[in-house]
Tab-separated table of C-alpha atoms and ligand atoms in Angstrom:
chain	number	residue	atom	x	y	z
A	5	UNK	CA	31.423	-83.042	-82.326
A	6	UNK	CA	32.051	-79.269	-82.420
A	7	UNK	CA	30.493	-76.989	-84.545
A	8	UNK	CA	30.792	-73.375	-85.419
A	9	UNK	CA	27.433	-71.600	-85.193
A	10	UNK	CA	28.580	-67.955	-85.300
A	11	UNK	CA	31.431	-65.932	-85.895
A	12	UNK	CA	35.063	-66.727	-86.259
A	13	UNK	CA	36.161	-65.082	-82.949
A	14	UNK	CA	36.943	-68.276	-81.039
A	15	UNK	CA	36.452	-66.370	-77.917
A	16	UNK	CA	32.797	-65.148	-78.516
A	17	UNK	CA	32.105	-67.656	-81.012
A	18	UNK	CA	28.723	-70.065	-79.904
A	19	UNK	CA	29.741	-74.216	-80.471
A	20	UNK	CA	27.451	-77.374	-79.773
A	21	UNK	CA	28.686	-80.738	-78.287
A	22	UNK	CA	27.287	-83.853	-77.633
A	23	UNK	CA	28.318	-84.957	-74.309
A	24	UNK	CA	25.965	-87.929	-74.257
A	25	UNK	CA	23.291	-89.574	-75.784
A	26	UNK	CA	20.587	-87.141	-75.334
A	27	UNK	CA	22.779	-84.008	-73.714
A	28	UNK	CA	24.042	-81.590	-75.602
A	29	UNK	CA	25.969	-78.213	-74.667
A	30	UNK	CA	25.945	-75.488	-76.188
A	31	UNK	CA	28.332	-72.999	-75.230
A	32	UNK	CA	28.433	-69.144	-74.633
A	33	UNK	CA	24.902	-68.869	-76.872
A	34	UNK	CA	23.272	-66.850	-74.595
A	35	UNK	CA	26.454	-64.452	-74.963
A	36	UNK	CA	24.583	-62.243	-77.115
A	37	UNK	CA	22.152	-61.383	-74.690
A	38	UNK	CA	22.825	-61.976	-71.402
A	39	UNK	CA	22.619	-58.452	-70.154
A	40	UNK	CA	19.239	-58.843	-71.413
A	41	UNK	CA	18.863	-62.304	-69.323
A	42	UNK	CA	19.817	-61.021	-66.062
A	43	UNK	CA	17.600	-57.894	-66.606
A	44	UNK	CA	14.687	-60.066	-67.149
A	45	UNK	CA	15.658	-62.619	-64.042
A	46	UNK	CA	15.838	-59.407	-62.013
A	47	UNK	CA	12.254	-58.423	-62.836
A	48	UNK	CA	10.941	-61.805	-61.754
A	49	UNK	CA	12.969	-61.603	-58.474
A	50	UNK	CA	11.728	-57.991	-57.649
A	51	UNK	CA	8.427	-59.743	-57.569
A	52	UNK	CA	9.178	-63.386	-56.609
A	53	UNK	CA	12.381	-62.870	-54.362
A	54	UNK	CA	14.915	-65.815	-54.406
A	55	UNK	CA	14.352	-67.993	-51.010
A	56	UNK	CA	16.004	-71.066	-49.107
A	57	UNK	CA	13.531	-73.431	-49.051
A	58	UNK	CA	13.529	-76.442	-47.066
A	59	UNK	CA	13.995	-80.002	-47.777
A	60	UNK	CA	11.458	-82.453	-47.280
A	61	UNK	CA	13.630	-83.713	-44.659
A	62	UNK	CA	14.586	-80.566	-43.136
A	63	UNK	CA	17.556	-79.034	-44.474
A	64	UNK	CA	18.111	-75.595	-45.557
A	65	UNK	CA	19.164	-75.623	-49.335
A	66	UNK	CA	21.935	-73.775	-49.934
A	67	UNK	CA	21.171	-72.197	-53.471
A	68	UNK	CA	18.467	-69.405	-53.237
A	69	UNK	CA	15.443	-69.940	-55.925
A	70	UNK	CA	12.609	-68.216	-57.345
A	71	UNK	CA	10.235	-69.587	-60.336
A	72	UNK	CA	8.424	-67.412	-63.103
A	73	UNK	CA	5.808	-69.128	-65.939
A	74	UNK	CA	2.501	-70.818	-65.078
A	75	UNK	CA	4.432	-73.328	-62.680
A	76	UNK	CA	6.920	-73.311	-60.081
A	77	UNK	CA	9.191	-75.602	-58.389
A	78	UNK	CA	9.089	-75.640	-54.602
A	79	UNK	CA	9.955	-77.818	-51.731
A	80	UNK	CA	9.022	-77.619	-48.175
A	81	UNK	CA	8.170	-80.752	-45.409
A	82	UNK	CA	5.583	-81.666	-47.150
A	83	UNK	CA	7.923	-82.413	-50.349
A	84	UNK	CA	8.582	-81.703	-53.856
A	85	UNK	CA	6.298	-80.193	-56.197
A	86	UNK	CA	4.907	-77.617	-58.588
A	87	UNK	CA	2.823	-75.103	-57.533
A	88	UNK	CA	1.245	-72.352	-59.378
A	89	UNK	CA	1.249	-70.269	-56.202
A	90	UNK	CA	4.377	-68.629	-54.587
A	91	UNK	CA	3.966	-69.727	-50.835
A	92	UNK	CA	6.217	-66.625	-49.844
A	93	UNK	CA	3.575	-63.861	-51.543
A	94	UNK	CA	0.380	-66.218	-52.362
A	95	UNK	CA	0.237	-64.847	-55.596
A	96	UNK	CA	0.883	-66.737	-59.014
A	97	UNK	CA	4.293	-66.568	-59.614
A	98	UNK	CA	5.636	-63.467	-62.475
A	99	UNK	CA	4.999	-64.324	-65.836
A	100	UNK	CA	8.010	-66.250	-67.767
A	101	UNK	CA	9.792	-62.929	-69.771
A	102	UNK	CA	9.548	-63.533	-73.667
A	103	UNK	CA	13.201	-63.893	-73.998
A	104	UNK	CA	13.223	-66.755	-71.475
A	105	UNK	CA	10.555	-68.586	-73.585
A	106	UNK	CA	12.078	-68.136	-77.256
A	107	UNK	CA	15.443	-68.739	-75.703
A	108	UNK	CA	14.233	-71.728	-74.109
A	109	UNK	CA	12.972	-73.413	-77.401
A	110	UNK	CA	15.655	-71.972	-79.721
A	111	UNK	CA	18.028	-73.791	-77.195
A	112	UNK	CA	16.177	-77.189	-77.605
A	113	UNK	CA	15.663	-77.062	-80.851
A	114	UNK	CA	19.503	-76.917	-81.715
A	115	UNK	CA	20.036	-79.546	-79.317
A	116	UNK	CA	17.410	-81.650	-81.135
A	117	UNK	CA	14.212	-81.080	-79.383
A	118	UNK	CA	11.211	-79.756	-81.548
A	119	UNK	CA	8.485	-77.425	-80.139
A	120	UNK	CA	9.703	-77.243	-76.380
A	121	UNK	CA	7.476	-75.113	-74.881
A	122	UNK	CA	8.503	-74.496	-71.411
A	123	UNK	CA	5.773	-73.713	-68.601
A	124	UNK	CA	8.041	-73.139	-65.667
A	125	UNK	CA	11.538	-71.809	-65.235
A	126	UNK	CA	13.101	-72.352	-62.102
A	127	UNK	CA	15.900	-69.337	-60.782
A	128	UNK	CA	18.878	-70.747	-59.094
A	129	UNK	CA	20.950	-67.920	-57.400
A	130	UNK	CA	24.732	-69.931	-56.153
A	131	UNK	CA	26.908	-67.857	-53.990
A	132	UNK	CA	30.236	-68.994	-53.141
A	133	UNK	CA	29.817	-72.590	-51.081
A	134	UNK	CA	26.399	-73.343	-52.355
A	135	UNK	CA	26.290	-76.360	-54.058
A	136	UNK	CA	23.062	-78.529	-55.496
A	137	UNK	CA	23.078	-82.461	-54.281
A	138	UNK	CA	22.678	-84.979	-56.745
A	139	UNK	CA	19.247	-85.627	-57.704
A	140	UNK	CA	16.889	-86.346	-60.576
A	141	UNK	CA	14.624	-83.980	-62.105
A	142	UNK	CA	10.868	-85.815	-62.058
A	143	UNK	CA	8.195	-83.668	-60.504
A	144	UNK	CA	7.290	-83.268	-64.549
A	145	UNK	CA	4.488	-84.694	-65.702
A	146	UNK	CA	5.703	-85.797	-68.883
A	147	UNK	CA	9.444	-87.148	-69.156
A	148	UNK	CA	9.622	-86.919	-72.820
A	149	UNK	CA	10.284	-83.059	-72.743
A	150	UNK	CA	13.824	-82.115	-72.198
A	151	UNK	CA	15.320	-79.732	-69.827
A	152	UNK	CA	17.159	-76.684	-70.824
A	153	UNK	CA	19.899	-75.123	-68.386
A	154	UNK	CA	21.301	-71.924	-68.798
A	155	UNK	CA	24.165	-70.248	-67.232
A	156	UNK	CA	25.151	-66.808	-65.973
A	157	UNK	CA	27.897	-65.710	-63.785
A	158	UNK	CA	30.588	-67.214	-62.081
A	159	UNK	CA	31.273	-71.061	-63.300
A	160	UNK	CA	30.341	-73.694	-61.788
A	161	UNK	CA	31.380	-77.863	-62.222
A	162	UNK	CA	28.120	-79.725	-62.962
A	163	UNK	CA	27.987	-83.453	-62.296
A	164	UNK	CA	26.324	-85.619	-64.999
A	165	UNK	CA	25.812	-89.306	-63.494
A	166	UNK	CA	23.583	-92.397	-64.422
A	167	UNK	CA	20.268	-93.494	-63.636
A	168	UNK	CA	21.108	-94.579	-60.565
A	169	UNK	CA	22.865	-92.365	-57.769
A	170	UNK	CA	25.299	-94.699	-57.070
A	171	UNK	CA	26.504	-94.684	-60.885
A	172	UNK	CA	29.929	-92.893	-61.857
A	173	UNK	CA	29.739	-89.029	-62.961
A	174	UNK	CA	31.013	-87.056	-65.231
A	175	UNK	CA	32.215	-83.602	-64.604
A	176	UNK	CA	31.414	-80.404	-66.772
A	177	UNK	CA	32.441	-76.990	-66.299
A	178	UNK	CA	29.531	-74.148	-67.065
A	179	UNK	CA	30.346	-71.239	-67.626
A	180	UNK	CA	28.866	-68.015	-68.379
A	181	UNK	CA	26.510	-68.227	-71.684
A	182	UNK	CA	26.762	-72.025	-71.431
A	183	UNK	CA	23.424	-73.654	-72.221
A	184	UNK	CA	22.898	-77.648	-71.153
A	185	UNK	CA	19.835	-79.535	-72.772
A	186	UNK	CA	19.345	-82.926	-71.781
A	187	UNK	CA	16.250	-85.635	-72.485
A	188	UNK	CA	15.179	-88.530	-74.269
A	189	UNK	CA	17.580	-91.584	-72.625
A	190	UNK	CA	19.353	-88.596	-70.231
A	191	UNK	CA	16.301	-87.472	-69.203
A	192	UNK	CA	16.291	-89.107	-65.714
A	193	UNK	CA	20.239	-89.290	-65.079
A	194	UNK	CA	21.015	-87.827	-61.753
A	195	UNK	CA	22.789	-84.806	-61.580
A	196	UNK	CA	23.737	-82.062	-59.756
A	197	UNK	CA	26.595	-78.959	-58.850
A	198	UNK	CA	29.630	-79.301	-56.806
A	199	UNK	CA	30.266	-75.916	-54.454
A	200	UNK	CA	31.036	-72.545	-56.083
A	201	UNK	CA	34.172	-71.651	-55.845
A	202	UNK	CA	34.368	-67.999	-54.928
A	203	UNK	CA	35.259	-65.267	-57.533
A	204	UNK	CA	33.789	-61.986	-59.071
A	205	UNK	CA	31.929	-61.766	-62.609
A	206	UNK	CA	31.801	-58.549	-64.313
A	207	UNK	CA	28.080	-58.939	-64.760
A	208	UNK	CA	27.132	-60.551	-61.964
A	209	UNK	CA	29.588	-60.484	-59.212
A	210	UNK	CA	30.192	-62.875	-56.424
A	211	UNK	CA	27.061	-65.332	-58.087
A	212	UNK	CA	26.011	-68.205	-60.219
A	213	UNK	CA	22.489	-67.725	-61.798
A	214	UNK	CA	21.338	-70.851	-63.248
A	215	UNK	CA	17.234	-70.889	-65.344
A	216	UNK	CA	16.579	-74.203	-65.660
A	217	UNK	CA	13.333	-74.337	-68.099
A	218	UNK	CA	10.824	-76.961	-67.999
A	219	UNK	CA	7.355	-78.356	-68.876
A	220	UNK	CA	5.888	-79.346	-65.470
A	221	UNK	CA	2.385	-79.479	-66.325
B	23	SIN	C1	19.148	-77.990	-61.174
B	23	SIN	O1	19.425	-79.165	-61.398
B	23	SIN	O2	18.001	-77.612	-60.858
B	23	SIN	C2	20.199	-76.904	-61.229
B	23	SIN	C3	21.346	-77.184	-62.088
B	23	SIN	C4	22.252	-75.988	-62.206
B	23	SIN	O3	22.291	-75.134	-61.308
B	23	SIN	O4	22.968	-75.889	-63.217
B	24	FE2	FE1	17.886	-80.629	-61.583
């Protein structure tokens, strides 16, 4: 299902679709405000710089992150976690901008997710060749909040599979403004981003920014 949220302008215009049974896109609503977006991510990098961190088994990831709220994703030998502490400046990481948080729930909310408030927001930074394996998101504490995605910048192809990495995927293309939400019986499907394909974005240049919200704790 498509549906008109605002404006005639097909071009600008916001839409939702379900793409499965518990994910739902919602493109180019973050249009509106993205200058406003990447304004706010670049405050929380100033602070919190985006880093490669290491896999628990010892590969350098190739998308750059950075984490503001009360909670941050990180990953090192010692394996995946939250941690309220950014190991690069051992100091809490920079608080989650307002327009991250109401954007966040707003976002949920039309995708059918009441009173999602999120306490960590991960900062993916893609340049071209980076690429995110697929994986499942369950370092949260409680699987029945969802996950909301945003995009900014150049597009990228995300990879929607099962429950099991083995299962088939399906292939989405995000583009800038794009918003994915995805919980209840998607909540632990596997998922991930193929390679960035190289190109320039008026706002953002040669990058992908993805904020992928969450409640960790
Ligand atoms: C993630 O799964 O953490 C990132 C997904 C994305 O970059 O869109
Ligand atoms: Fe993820």
């Amino acid at each position: 299902m498509t549906l008109e949220l605002f404006g005639p302008d097909e071009s600008t215009a916001a839409t939702r679709e379900d793409l499965l049974p518990g994910v739902v896109v919602l493109r180019r609503w973050t249009l509106a405000v993205d200058a406003a977006l990447v304004a706010a991510a670049h405050g929380v990098t100033t602070i919190s710089p985006v880093r490669h961190m290491m896999t628990p088994g010892g590969f350098t990831m190739s998308v750059a992150m950075s984490n503001c709220g009360e909670w941050g994703w990180v990953t090192d030998r010692k394996g995946y976690r939250y941690d309220r502490i950014d190991p690069e400046t051992g100091t809490p990481w920079p608080a989650m901008p307002a327009i991250f948080q109401s954007l966040a729930t707003e976002a949920a909310e039309e995708a059918g997710y009441k009173n999602f408030m999120p306490d960590a927001c991960l900062i993916n930074r893609y340049e071209p060749g980076a690429r995110m394996s697929l994986h499942q998101d369950r370092n949260e504490r409680d699987f029945g909040q969802p996950i909301v995605s945003v995009s900014l910048g150049l597009p990228a192809v995300f990879q929607f599979g099962g429950d099991k990495r083995s299962d088939k995927t399906l292939r989405v293309t995000l583009s800038h403004g794009d918003v994915i939400v995805w919980g209840g019986p998607a909540r632990l499907r596997f998922h991930g981003i193929l390679p960035l394909k190289p190109g320039q974005h008026p706002l953002l240049g040669a990058q992908r920014l993805n904020l992928t919200f969450r409640r960790a704790g």
